[in-house]
Amino acid sequence: MTLTPEETTALLLSLKVASVATLGSLPFGIAIAWLLARREFPGKALLDAAVHLPLILPPVVTGYLLLLLFGRKGPLGAFLAEHFGIVFAFRWTGAALACAVMGFPLLVRAVRLSMEAVDTKLEAAAGTLGAPPWLVFLTVTLPLSLPGILAGAVLSFARAFGEFGATITFVSNIPGETQTLPTAIYSFIQTPDGDEQAIRLTLISIAIAVTALILSEWLARRMAKRVLG
């Protein structure tokens, strides 16, 4: 299967966007998952709802909210552009941000379930031996939660790779800049004689998604065996 330069660009950009989105959201996902799994505080239910909101809202709504907040005239977008030179709207970085937001709930949920499965007695035992809370987290909680972290990261990557609605709403569909694989498929569907290219990219998307799901399950089981061993 030979890809055209336009198709190759869209594929590579999708891989880049999904990778940046996953790596960028991973520290925040682990931190929030730990808060939800290990701490009780006012507004916990509200935070939990906010984390999972992208799963319920239409992706177009999420993309529009991102445009309002991180657009050039938005409060956060204007601040970041003026003080740090960071621009999200109609840039590939904006596509990465949109994909990170859409994949974030899957990441947090997987990590949270993994942390909740960790025996708190092990953490307490480390604490009684004099380990500070941050050291207990790094040496006990985090390693034992690794299966869920890896599974969540792979699922988040797969979700980011296939994101369409929020991305096209926030950063449009600019070839070579913001046109990812899903938006490229959409473009080919809208053009005459574009069915062959659309089918080709669809097959690639299915192959990557299935591979990510299988890899997620395999990593989770493999790391679980190591932890139990």
mmCIF file with all atom_site columns, C-alpha atoms in Angstrom:
data_model
loop_
_atom_site.group_PDB
_atom_site.id
_atom_site.type_symbol
_atom_site.label_atom_id
_atom_site.label_alt_id
_atom_site.label_comp_id
_atom_site.label_asym_id
_atom_site.label_entity_id
_atom_site.label_seq_id
_atom_site.pdbx_PDB_ins_code
_atom_site.Cartn_x
_atom_site.Cartn_y
_atom_site.Cartn_z
_atom_site.occupancy
_atom_site.B_iso_or_equiv
_atom_site.pdbx_formal_charge
_atom_site.auth_seq_id
_atom_site.auth_comp_id
_atom_site.auth_asym_id
_atom_site.auth_atom_id
_atom_site.pdbx_PDB_model_num
ATOM 1   C CA . MET A 1 1   ? 0.000   0.000   0.000  1.00 0.00 ? 1   MET A CA 1
ATOM 2   C CA . THR A 1 2   ? 1.626   3.208   -1.214 1.00 0.00 ? 2   THR A CA 1
ATOM 3   C CA . LEU A 1 3   ? 0.571   6.475   0.367  1.00 0.00 ? 3   LEU A CA 1
ATOM 4   C CA . THR A 1 4   ? 0.562   9.815   -1.379 1.00 0.00 ? 4   THR A CA 1
ATOM 5   C CA . PRO A 1 5   ? 2.609   12.670  0.140  1.00 0.00 ? 5   PRO A CA 1
ATOM 6   C CA . GLU A 1 6   ? -0.609  14.231  1.470  1.00 0.00 ? 6   GLU A CA 1
ATOM 7   C CA . GLU A 1 7   ? -1.663  10.983  3.117  1.00 0.00 ? 7   GLU A CA 1
ATOM 8   C CA . THR A 1 8   ? 1.792   10.429  4.586  1.00 0.00 ? 8   THR A CA 1
ATOM 9   C CA . THR A 1 9   ? 1.805   13.934  6.038  1.00 0.00 ? 9   THR A CA 1
ATOM 10  C CA . ALA A 1 10  ? -1.601  13.388  7.657  1.00 0.00 ? 10  ALA A CA 1
ATOM 11  C CA . LEU A 1 11  ? -0.512  10.038  9.102  1.00 0.00 ? 11  LEU A CA 1
ATOM 12  C CA . LEU A 1 12  ? 2.753   11.375  10.536 1.00 0.00 ? 12  LEU A CA 1
ATOM 13  C CA . LEU A 1 13  ? 0.977   14.416  11.967 1.00 0.00 ? 13  LEU A CA 1
ATOM 14  C CA . SER A 1 14  ? -1.611  12.161  13.629 1.00 0.00 ? 14  SER A CA 1
ATOM 15  C CA . LEU A 1 15  ? 1.141   10.082  15.232 1.00 0.00 ? 15  LEU A CA 1
ATOM 16  C CA . LYS A 1 16  ? 2.920   13.255  16.377 1.00 0.00 ? 16  LYS A CA 1
ATOM 17  C CA . VAL A 1 17  ? -0.234  14.837  17.787 1.00 0.00 ? 17  VAL A CA 1
ATOM 18  C CA . ALA A 1 18  ? -1.337  11.667  19.578 1.00 0.00 ? 18  ALA A CA 1
ATOM 19  C CA . SER A 1 19  ? 2.132   11.114  21.074 1.00 0.00 ? 19  SER A CA 1
ATOM 20  C CA . VAL A 1 20  ? 2.445   14.688  22.342 1.00 0.00 ? 20  VAL A CA 1
ATOM 21  C CA . ALA A 1 21  ? -1.125  14.611  23.683 1.00 0.00 ? 21  ALA A CA 1
ATOM 22  C CA . THR A 1 22  ? -0.503  11.374  25.592 1.00 0.00 ? 22  THR A CA 1
ATOM 23  C CA . LEU A 1 23  ? 2.897   12.297  27.016 1.00 0.00 ? 23  LEU A CA 1
ATOM 24  C CA . GLY A 1 24  ? 1.744   15.799  27.942 1.00 0.00 ? 24  GLY A CA 1
ATOM 25  C CA . SER A 1 25  ? -1.363  14.614  29.771 1.00 0.00 ? 25  SER A CA 1
ATOM 26  C CA . LEU A 1 26  ? 0.258   11.649  31.543 1.00 0.00 ? 26  LEU A CA 1
ATOM 27  C CA . PRO A 1 27  ? 1.674   13.521  34.601 1.00 0.00 ? 27  PRO A CA 1
ATOM 28  C CA . PHE A 1 28  ? -1.606  15.390  35.119 1.00 0.00 ? 28  PHE A CA 1
ATOM 29  C CA . GLY A 1 29  ? -3.603  12.191  34.671 1.00 0.00 ? 29  GLY A CA 1
ATOM 30  C CA . ILE A 1 30  ? -1.547  10.348  37.284 1.00 0.00 ? 30  ILE A CA 1
ATOM 31  C CA . ALA A 1 31  ? -1.832  13.247  39.747 1.00 0.00 ? 31  ALA A CA 1
ATOM 32  C CA . ILE A 1 32  ? -5.606  13.590  39.385 1.00 0.00 ? 32  ILE A CA 1
ATOM 33  C CA . ALA A 1 33  ? -6.106  9.820   39.481 1.00 0.00 ? 33  ALA A CA 1
ATOM 34  C CA . TRP A 1 34  ? -4.164  9.723   42.768 1.00 0.00 ? 34  TRP A CA 1
ATOM 35  C CA . LEU A 1 35  ? -6.295  12.522  44.211 1.00 0.00 ? 35  LEU A CA 1
ATOM 36  C CA . LEU A 1 36  ? -9.513  10.747  43.271 1.00 0.00 ? 36  LEU A CA 1
ATOM 37  C CA . ALA A 1 37  ? -8.278  7.373   44.508 1.00 0.00 ? 37  ALA A CA 1
ATOM 38  C CA . ARG A 1 38  ? -6.557  8.353   47.738 1.00 0.00 ? 38  ARG A CA 1
ATOM 39  C CA . ARG A 1 39  ? -7.966  11.639  49.014 1.00 0.00 ? 39  ARG A CA 1
ATOM 40  C CA . GLU A 1 40  ? -11.311 12.937  50.260 1.00 0.00 ? 40  GLU A CA 1
ATOM 41  C CA . PHE A 1 41  ? -11.891 16.664  49.813 1.00 0.00 ? 41  PHE A CA 1
ATOM 42  C CA . PRO A 1 42  ? -14.734 19.103  49.140 1.00 0.00 ? 42  PRO A CA 1
ATOM 43  C CA . GLY A 1 43  ? -15.609 19.161  45.461 1.00 0.00 ? 43  GLY A CA 1
ATOM 44  C CA . LYS A 1 44  ? -14.267 15.679  44.728 1.00 0.00 ? 44  LYS A CA 1
ATOM 45  C CA . ALA A 1 45  ? -17.462 14.691  42.935 1.00 0.00 ? 45  ALA A CA 1
ATOM 46  C CA . LEU A 1 46  ? -17.282 17.900  40.899 1.00 0.00 ? 46  LEU A CA 1
ATOM 47  C CA . LEU A 1 47  ? -13.678 17.195  39.874 1.00 0.00 ? 47  LEU A CA 1
ATOM 48  C CA . ASP A 1 48  ? -14.594 13.641  38.930 1.00 0.00 ? 48  ASP A CA 1
ATOM 49  C CA . ALA A 1 49  ? -17.469 14.935  36.794 1.00 0.00 ? 49  ALA A CA 1
ATOM 50  C CA . ALA A 1 50  ? -15.261 17.553  35.119 1.00 0.00 ? 50  ALA A CA 1
ATOM 51  C CA . VAL A 1 51  ? -12.629 14.928  34.235 1.00 0.00 ? 51  VAL A CA 1
ATOM 52  C CA . HIS A 1 52  ? -15.225 12.691  32.574 1.00 0.00 ? 52  HIS A CA 1
ATOM 53  C CA . LEU A 1 53  ? -17.162 15.518  30.921 1.00 0.00 ? 53  LEU A CA 1
ATOM 54  C CA . PRO A 1 54  ? -15.431 15.127  27.507 1.00 0.00 ? 54  PRO A CA 1
ATOM 55  C CA . LEU A 1 55  ? -16.835 11.586  27.319 1.00 0.00 ? 55  LEU A CA 1
ATOM 56  C CA . ILE A 1 56  ? -20.376 12.919  27.561 1.00 0.00 ? 56  ILE A CA 1
ATOM 57  C CA . LEU A 1 57  ? -20.251 16.228  25.719 1.00 0.00 ? 57  LEU A CA 1
ATOM 58  C CA . PRO A 1 58  ? -20.370 16.243  21.919 1.00 0.00 ? 58  PRO A CA 1
ATOM 59  C CA . PRO A 1 59  ? -16.782 16.638  20.667 1.00 0.00 ? 59  PRO A CA 1
ATOM 60  C CA . VAL A 1 60  ? -17.816 19.753  18.750 1.00 0.00 ? 60  VAL A CA 1
ATOM 61  C CA . VAL A 1 61  ? -18.854 21.387  22.032 1.00 0.00 ? 61  VAL A CA 1
ATOM 62  C CA . THR A 1 62  ? -15.503 20.511  23.598 1.00 0.00 ? 62  THR A CA 1
ATOM 63  C CA . GLY A 1 63  ? -13.684 21.957  20.585 1.00 0.00 ? 63  GLY A CA 1
ATOM 64  C CA . TYR A 1 64  ? -15.733 25.145  20.720 1.00 0.00 ? 64  TYR A CA 1
ATOM 65  C CA . LEU A 1 65  ? -15.011 25.587  24.434 1.00 0.00 ? 65  LEU A CA 1
ATOM 66  C CA . LEU A 1 66  ? -11.309 25.149  23.711 1.00 0.00 ? 66  LEU A CA 1
ATOM 67  C CA . LEU A 1 67  ? -11.582 27.772  20.980 1.00 0.00 ? 67  LEU A CA 1
ATOM 68  C CA . LEU A 1 68  ? -13.245 30.199  23.402 1.00 0.00 ? 68  LEU A CA 1
ATOM 69  C CA . LEU A 1 69  ? -10.579 29.623  26.054 1.00 0.00 ? 69  LEU A CA 1
ATOM 70  C CA . PHE A 1 70  ? -7.416  29.104  24.003 1.00 0.00 ? 70  PHE A CA 1
ATOM 71  C CA . GLY A 1 71  ? -8.230  31.065  20.846 1.00 0.00 ? 71  GLY A CA 1
ATOM 72  C CA . ARG A 1 72  ? -6.207  34.148  20.047 1.00 0.00 ? 72  ARG A CA 1
ATOM 73  C CA . LYS A 1 73  ? -8.856  36.314  21.725 1.00 0.00 ? 73  LYS A CA 1
ATOM 74  C CA . GLY A 1 74  ? -9.622  33.862  24.507 1.00 0.00 ? 74  GLY A CA 1
ATOM 75  C CA . PRO A 1 75  ? -8.428  34.610  28.064 1.00 0.00 ? 75  PRO A CA 1
ATOM 76  C CA . LEU A 1 76  ? -5.918  31.760  28.236 1.00 0.00 ? 76  LEU A CA 1
ATOM 77  C CA . GLY A 1 77  ? -4.942  31.881  24.569 1.00 0.00 ? 77  GLY A CA 1
ATOM 78  C CA . ALA A 1 78  ? -4.209  35.612  24.619 1.00 0.00 ? 78  ALA A CA 1
ATOM 79  C CA . PHE A 1 79  ? -2.195  35.293  27.843 1.00 0.00 ? 79  PHE A CA 1
ATOM 80  C CA . LEU A 1 80  ? -0.069  32.387  26.564 1.00 0.00 ? 80  LEU A CA 1
ATOM 81  C CA . ALA A 1 81  ? 0.534   34.047  23.209 1.00 0.00 ? 81  ALA A CA 1
ATOM 82  C CA . GLU A 1 82  ? 1.516   37.397  24.733 1.00 0.00 ? 82  GLU A CA 1
ATOM 83  C CA . HIS A 1 83  ? 3.759   36.145  27.529 1.00 0.00 ? 83  HIS A CA 1
ATOM 84  C CA . PHE A 1 84  ? 5.130   32.841  26.220 1.00 0.00 ? 84  PHE A CA 1
ATOM 85  C CA . GLY A 1 85  ? 4.554   32.945  22.483 1.00 0.00 ? 85  GLY A CA 1
ATOM 86  C CA . ILE A 1 86  ? 2.456   29.767  22.638 1.00 0.00 ? 86  ILE A CA 1
ATOM 87  C CA . VAL A 1 87  ? -0.388  29.634  20.120 1.00 0.00 ? 87  VAL A CA 1
ATOM 88  C CA . PHE A 1 88  ? -2.907  26.810  19.992 1.00 0.00 ? 88  PHE A CA 1
ATOM 89  C CA . ALA A 1 89  ? -5.670  27.944  17.634 1.00 0.00 ? 89  ALA A CA 1
ATOM 90  C CA . PHE A 1 90  ? -5.238  26.641  14.067 1.00 0.00 ? 90  PHE A CA 1
ATOM 91  C CA . ARG A 1 91  ? -1.874  25.062  14.942 1.00 0.00 ? 91  ARG A CA 1
ATOM 92  C CA . TRP A 1 92  ? -0.853  21.436  15.408 1.00 0.00 ? 92  TRP A CA 1
ATOM 93  C CA . THR A 1 93  ? -0.268  22.227  19.075 1.00 0.00 ? 93  THR A CA 1
ATOM 94  C CA . GLY A 1 94  ? -3.972  23.015  19.326 1.00 0.00 ? 94  GLY A CA 1
ATOM 95  C CA . ALA A 1 95  ? -4.763  19.636  17.780 1.00 0.00 ? 95  ALA A CA 1
ATOM 96  C CA . ALA A 1 96  ? -2.576  18.022  20.448 1.00 0.00 ? 96  ALA A CA 1
ATOM 97  C CA . LEU A 1 97  ? -4.409  19.952  23.171 1.00 0.00 ? 97  LEU A CA 1
ATOM 98  C CA . ALA A 1 98  ? -7.817  18.900  21.840 1.00 0.00 ? 98  ALA A CA 1
ATOM 99  C CA . CYS A 1 99  ? -6.719  15.276  21.588 1.00 0.00 ? 99  CYS A CA 1
ATOM 100 C CA . ALA A 1 100 ? -5.281  15.376  25.105 1.00 0.00 ? 100 ALA A CA 1
ATOM 101 C CA . VAL A 1 101 ? -8.565  16.661  26.499 1.00 0.00 ? 101 VAL A CA 1
ATOM 102 C CA . MET A 1 102 ? -10.592 13.992  24.701 1.00 0.00 ? 102 MET A CA 1
ATOM 103 C CA . GLY A 1 103 ? -8.288  11.148  25.788 1.00 0.00 ? 103 GLY A CA 1
ATOM 104 C CA . PHE A 1 104 ? -7.821  12.402  29.356 1.00 0.00 ? 104 PHE A CA 1
ATOM 105 C CA . PRO A 1 105 ? -10.880 10.659  30.893 1.00 0.00 ? 105 PRO A CA 1
ATOM 106 C CA . LEU A 1 106 ? -9.742  7.243   29.634 1.00 0.00 ? 106 LEU A CA 1
ATOM 107 C CA . LEU A 1 107 ? -6.278  7.825   31.059 1.00 0.00 ? 107 LEU A CA 1
ATOM 108 C CA . VAL A 1 108 ? -7.500  8.976   34.471 1.00 0.00 ? 108 VAL A CA 1
ATOM 109 C CA . ARG A 1 109 ? -10.036 6.184   34.794 1.00 0.00 ? 109 ARG A CA 1
ATOM 110 C CA . ALA A 1 110 ? -7.536  3.435   34.022 1.00 0.00 ? 110 ALA A CA 1
ATOM 111 C CA . VAL A 1 111 ? -4.926  4.841   36.409 1.00 0.00 ? 111 VAL A CA 1
ATOM 112 C CA . ARG A 1 112 ? -7.472  5.464   39.156 1.00 0.00 ? 112 ARG A CA 1
ATOM 113 C CA . LEU A 1 113 ? -8.810  1.894   39.021 1.00 0.00 ? 113 LEU A CA 1
ATOM 114 C CA . SER A 1 114 ? -5.251  0.594   39.163 1.00 0.00 ? 114 SER A CA 1
ATOM 115 C CA . MET A 1 115 ? -4.388  2.755   42.178 1.00 0.00 ? 115 MET A CA 1
ATOM 116 C CA . GLU A 1 116 ? -7.572  1.775   43.990 1.00 0.00 ? 116 GLU A CA 1
ATOM 117 C CA . ALA A 1 117 ? -6.547  -1.877  43.559 1.00 0.00 ? 117 ALA A CA 1
ATOM 118 C CA . VAL A 1 118 ? -3.253  -1.239  45.400 1.00 0.00 ? 118 VAL A CA 1
ATOM 119 C CA . ASP A 1 119 ? -3.412  -2.483  48.991 1.00 0.00 ? 119 ASP A CA 1
ATOM 120 C CA . THR A 1 120 ? -3.274  0.570   51.246 1.00 0.00 ? 120 THR A CA 1
ATOM 121 C CA . LYS A 1 121 ? -1.651  -1.571  53.939 1.00 0.00 ? 121 LYS A CA 1
ATOM 122 C CA . LEU A 1 122 ? 1.509   -1.642  51.837 1.00 0.00 ? 122 LEU A CA 1
ATOM 123 C CA . GLU A 1 123 ? 1.538   2.152   51.707 1.00 0.00 ? 123 GLU A CA 1
ATOM 124 C CA . ALA A 1 124 ? 0.901   2.336   55.441 1.00 0.00 ? 124 ALA A CA 1
ATOM 125 C CA . ALA A 1 125 ? 3.723   -0.097  56.136 1.00 0.00 ? 125 ALA A CA 1
ATOM 126 C CA . ALA A 1 126 ? 6.139   2.025   54.119 1.00 0.00 ? 126 ALA A CA 1
ATOM 127 C CA . GLY A 1 127 ? 4.969   5.073   56.058 1.00 0.00 ? 127 GLY A CA 1
ATOM 128 C CA . THR A 1 128 ? 5.559   3.426   59.423 1.00 0.00 ? 128 THR A CA 1
ATOM 129 C CA . LEU A 1 129 ? 9.116   2.676   58.336 1.00 0.00 ? 129 LEU A CA 1
ATOM 130 C CA . GLY A 1 130 ? 9.747   6.390   58.003 1.00 0.00 ? 130 GLY A CA 1
ATOM 131 C CA . ALA A 1 131 ? 9.151   6.965   54.296 1.00 0.00 ? 131 ALA A CA 1
ATOM 132 C CA . PRO A 1 132 ? 7.615   10.372  53.539 1.00 0.00 ? 132 PRO A CA 1
ATOM 133 C CA . PRO A 1 133 ? 4.376   10.416  51.490 1.00 0.00 ? 133 PRO A CA 1
ATOM 134 C CA . TRP A 1 134 ? 6.130   11.348  48.237 1.00 0.00 ? 134 TRP A CA 1
ATOM 135 C CA . LEU A 1 135 ? 8.557   8.449   48.624 1.00 0.00 ? 135 LEU A CA 1
ATOM 136 C CA . VAL A 1 136 ? 5.709   6.047   49.384 1.00 0.00 ? 136 VAL A CA 1
ATOM 137 C CA . PHE A 1 137 ? 4.027   7.187   46.184 1.00 0.00 ? 137 PHE A CA 1
ATOM 138 C CA . LEU A 1 138 ? 7.165   6.742   44.076 1.00 0.00 ? 138 LEU A CA 1
ATOM 139 C CA . THR A 1 139 ? 8.285   3.409   45.516 1.00 0.00 ? 139 THR A CA 1
ATOM 140 C CA . VAL A 1 140 ? 4.986   1.677   46.324 1.00 0.00 ? 140 VAL A CA 1
ATOM 141 C CA . THR A 1 141 ? 1.902   3.229   44.728 1.00 0.00 ? 141 THR A CA 1
ATOM 142 C CA . LEU A 1 142 ? 3.361   4.134   41.341 1.00 0.00 ? 142 LEU A CA 1
ATOM 143 C CA . PRO A 1 143 ? 5.107   0.814   40.594 1.00 0.00 ? 143 PRO A CA 1
ATOM 144 C CA . LEU A 1 144 ? 2.057   -1.215  41.650 1.00 0.00 ? 144 LEU A CA 1
ATOM 145 C CA . SER A 1 145 ? -0.152  0.998   39.476 1.00 0.00 ? 145 SER A CA 1
ATOM 146 C CA . LEU A 1 146 ? 2.050   0.629   36.421 1.00 0.00 ? 146 LEU A CA 1
ATOM 147 C CA . PRO A 1 147 ? -0.276  -1.805  34.569 1.00 0.00 ? 147 PRO A CA 1
ATOM 148 C CA . GLY A 1 148 ? -3.115  0.692   34.703 1.00 0.00 ? 148 GLY A CA 1
ATOM 149 C CA . ILE A 1 149 ? -0.833  3.573   33.762 1.00 0.00 ? 149 ILE A CA 1
ATOM 150 C CA . LEU A 1 150 ? 0.428   1.789   30.662 1.00 0.00 ? 150 LEU A CA 1
ATOM 151 C CA . ALA A 1 151 ? -3.042  0.637   29.663 1.00 0.00 ? 151 ALA A CA 1
ATOM 152 C CA . GLY A 1 152 ? -4.453  4.115   30.177 1.00 0.00 ? 152 GLY A CA 1
ATOM 153 C CA . ALA A 1 153 ? -1.648  5.704   28.158 1.00 0.00 ? 153 ALA A CA 1
ATOM 154 C CA . VAL A 1 154 ? -2.226  3.364   25.225 1.00 0.00 ? 154 VAL A CA 1
ATOM 155 C CA . LEU A 1 155 ? -5.989  3.920   25.302 1.00 0.00 ? 155 LEU A CA 1
ATOM 156 C CA . SER A 1 156 ? -5.469  7.673   25.521 1.00 0.00 ? 156 SER A CA 1
ATOM 157 C CA . PHE A 1 157 ? -3.125  7.498   22.526 1.00 0.00 ? 157 PHE A CA 1
ATOM 158 C CA . ALA A 1 158 ? -5.680  5.523   20.522 1.00 0.00 ? 158 ALA A CA 1
ATOM 159 C CA . ARG A 1 159 ? -8.428  8.000   21.410 1.00 0.00 ? 159 ARG A CA 1
ATOM 160 C CA . ALA A 1 160 ? -6.205  10.935  20.507 1.00 0.00 ? 160 ALA A CA 1
ATOM 161 C CA . PHE A 1 161 ? -5.213  9.319   17.222 1.00 0.00 ? 161 PHE A CA 1
ATOM 162 C CA . GLY A 1 162 ? -8.841  8.985   16.185 1.00 0.00 ? 162 GLY A CA 1
ATOM 163 C CA . GLU A 1 163 ? -10.105 12.349  17.420 1.00 0.00 ? 163 GLU A CA 1
ATOM 164 C CA . PHE A 1 164 ? -12.100 14.356  14.883 1.00 0.00 ? 164 PHE A CA 1
ATOM 165 C CA . GLY A 1 165 ? -14.865 16.615  16.208 1.00 0.00 ? 165 GLY A CA 1
ATOM 166 C CA . ALA A 1 166 ? -12.976 18.661  18.782 1.00 0.00 ? 166 ALA A CA 1
ATOM 167 C CA . THR A 1 167 ? -9.924  18.913  16.540 1.00 0.00 ? 167 THR A CA 1
ATOM 168 C CA . ILE A 1 168 ? -11.653 20.222  13.437 1.00 0.00 ? 168 ILE A CA 1
ATOM 169 C CA . THR A 1 169 ? -13.692 22.679  15.518 1.00 0.00 ? 169 THR A CA 1
ATOM 170 C CA . PHE A 1 170 ? -10.681 24.058  17.375 1.00 0.00 ? 170 PHE A CA 1
ATOM 171 C CA . VAL A 1 171 ? -7.925  24.044  14.748 1.00 0.00 ? 171 VAL A CA 1
ATOM 172 C CA . SER A 1 172 ? -9.826  23.509  11.480 1.00 0.00 ? 172 SER A CA 1
ATOM 173 C CA . ASN A 1 173 ? -8.540  21.199  8.727  1.00 0.00 ? 173 ASN A CA 1
ATOM 174 C CA . ILE A 1 174 ? -5.399  22.782  7.291  1.00 0.00 ? 174 ILE A CA 1
ATOM 175 C CA . PRO A 1 175 ? -3.287  20.406  5.150  1.00 0.00 ? 175 PRO A CA 1
ATOM 176 C CA . GLY A 1 176 ? 0.241   20.079  6.479  1.00 0.00 ? 176 GLY A CA 1
ATOM 177 C CA . GLU A 1 177 ? -0.549  21.976  9.679  1.00 0.00 ? 177 GLU A CA 1
ATOM 178 C CA . THR A 1 178 ? -3.647  20.581  11.422 1.00 0.00 ? 178 THR A CA 1
ATOM 179 C CA . GLN A 1 179 ? -4.952  17.930  9.013  1.00 0.00 ? 179 GLN A CA 1
ATOM 180 C CA . THR A 1 180 ? -4.754  14.653  10.913 1.00 0.00 ? 180 THR A CA 1
ATOM 181 C CA . LEU A 1 181 ? -5.807  11.248  9.610  1.00 0.00 ? 181 LEU A CA 1
ATOM 182 C CA . PRO A 1 182 ? -9.509  11.576  10.586 1.00 0.00 ? 182 PRO A CA 1
ATOM 183 C CA . THR A 1 183 ? -9.835  15.062  9.076  1.00 0.00 ? 183 THR A CA 1
ATOM 184 C CA . ALA A 1 184 ? -8.009  13.901  5.955  1.00 0.00 ? 184 ALA A CA 1
ATOM 185 C CA . ILE A 1 185 ? -10.533 11.078  5.577  1.00 0.00 ? 185 ILE A CA 1
ATOM 186 C CA . TYR A 1 186 ? -13.314 13.637  5.929  1.00 0.00 ? 186 TYR A CA 1
ATOM 187 C CA . SER A 1 187 ? -11.749 15.780  3.206  1.00 0.00 ? 187 SER A CA 1
ATOM 188 C CA . PHE A 1 188 ? -11.407 12.859  0.805  1.00 0.00 ? 188 PHE A CA 1
ATOM 189 C CA . ILE A 1 189 ? -15.040 11.882  1.382  1.00 0.00 ? 189 ILE A CA 1
ATOM 190 C CA . GLN A 1 190 ? -16.097 15.380  0.373  1.00 0.00 ? 190 GLN A CA 1
ATOM 191 C CA . THR A 1 191 ? -14.122 15.382  -2.890 1.00 0.00 ? 191 THR A CA 1
ATOM 192 C CA . PRO A 1 192 ? -14.912 13.564  -6.151 1.00 0.00 ? 192 PRO A CA 1
ATOM 193 C CA . ASP A 1 193 ? -12.894 10.396  -6.713 1.00 0.00 ? 193 ASP A CA 1
ATOM 194 C CA . GLY A 1 194 ? -11.602 10.521  -3.140 1.00 0.00 ? 194 GLY A CA 1
ATOM 195 C CA . ASP A 1 195 ? -13.138 7.206   -2.058 1.00 0.00 ? 195 ASP A CA 1
ATOM 196 C CA . GLU A 1 196 ? -9.986  5.190   -2.702 1.00 0.00 ? 196 GLU A CA 1
ATOM 197 C CA . GLN A 1 197 ? -7.854  7.458   -0.513 1.00 0.00 ? 197 GLN A CA 1
ATOM 198 C CA . ALA A 1 198 ? -10.532 7.562   2.184  1.00 0.00 ? 198 ALA A CA 1
ATOM 199 C CA . ILE A 1 199 ? -10.777 3.767   2.268  1.00 0.00 ? 199 ILE A CA 1
ATOM 200 C CA . ARG A 1 200 ? -6.993  3.431   2.417  1.00 0.00 ? 200 ARG A CA 1
ATOM 201 C CA . LEU A 1 201 ? -6.696  5.796   5.376  1.00 0.00 ? 201 LEU A CA 1
ATOM 202 C CA . THR A 1 202 ? -9.688  4.161   7.067  1.00 0.00 ? 202 THR A CA 1
ATOM 203 C CA . LEU A 1 203 ? -7.989  0.775   6.920  1.00 0.00 ? 203 LEU A CA 1
ATOM 204 C CA . ILE A 1 204 ? -4.835  2.298   8.405  1.00 0.00 ? 204 ILE A CA 1
ATOM 205 C CA . SER A 1 205 ? -6.879  3.860   11.210 1.00 0.00 ? 205 SER A CA 1
ATOM 206 C CA . ILE A 1 206 ? -8.577  0.552   12.001 1.00 0.00 ? 206 ILE A CA 1
ATOM 207 C CA . ALA A 1 207 ? -5.243  -1.277  12.023 1.00 0.00 ? 207 ALA A CA 1
ATOM 208 C CA . ILE A 1 208 ? -3.665  1.235   14.425 1.00 0.00 ? 208 ILE A CA 1
ATOM 209 C CA . ALA A 1 209 ? -6.729  1.246   16.715 1.00 0.00 ? 209 ALA A CA 1
ATOM 210 C CA . VAL A 1 210 ? -6.866  -2.555  16.929 1.00 0.00 ? 210 VAL A CA 1
ATOM 211 C CA . THR A 1 211 ? -3.118  -2.719  17.544 1.00 0.00 ? 211 THR A CA 1
ATOM 212 C CA . ALA A 1 212 ? -3.429  -0.163  20.355 1.00 0.00 ? 212 ALA A CA 1
ATOM 213 C CA . LEU A 1 213 ? -6.228  -2.118  22.047 1.00 0.00 ? 213 LEU A CA 1
ATOM 214 C CA . ILE A 1 214 ? -4.331  -5.407  21.840 1.00 0.00 ? 214 ILE A CA 1
ATOM 215 C CA . LEU A 1 215 ? -1.140  -3.730  23.072 1.00 0.00 ? 215 LEU A CA 1
ATOM 216 C CA . SER A 1 216 ? -3.002  -2.131  25.975 1.00 0.00 ? 216 SER A CA 1
ATOM 217 C CA . GLU A 1 217 ? -4.385  -5.477  27.121 1.00 0.00 ? 217 GLU A CA 1
ATOM 218 C CA . TRP A 1 218 ? -1.043  -7.237  26.664 1.00 0.00 ? 218 TRP A CA 1
ATOM 219 C CA . LEU A 1 219 ? 0.892   -4.574  28.582 1.00 0.00 ? 219 LEU A CA 1
ATOM 220 C CA . ALA A 1 220 ? -1.628  -4.567  31.426 1.00 0.00 ? 220 ALA A CA 1
ATOM 221 C CA . ARG A 1 221 ? -1.463  -8.337  31.840 1.00 0.00 ? 221 ARG A CA 1
ATOM 222 C CA . ARG A 1 222 ? 2.310   -8.498  31.516 1.00 0.00 ? 222 ARG A CA 1
ATOM 223 C CA . MET A 1 223 ? 2.910   -5.742  34.067 1.00 0.00 ? 223 MET A CA 1
ATOM 224 C CA . ALA A 1 224 ? 0.315   -7.237  36.405 1.00 0.00 ? 224 ALA A CA 1
ATOM 225 C CA . LYS A 1 225 ? 2.180   -10.553 36.355 1.00 0.00 ? 225 LYS A CA 1
ATOM 226 C CA . ARG A 1 226 ? 5.460   -8.760  37.116 1.00 0.00 ? 226 ARG A CA 1
ATOM 227 C CA . VAL A 1 227 ? 3.920   -6.828  39.996 1.00 0.00 ? 227 VAL A CA 1
ATOM 228 C CA . LEU A 1 228 ? 2.297   -9.924  41.471 1.00 0.00 ? 228 LEU A CA 1
ATOM 229 C CA . GLY A 1 229 ? 5.526   -11.858 40.991 1.00 0.00 ? 229 GLY A CA 1
#
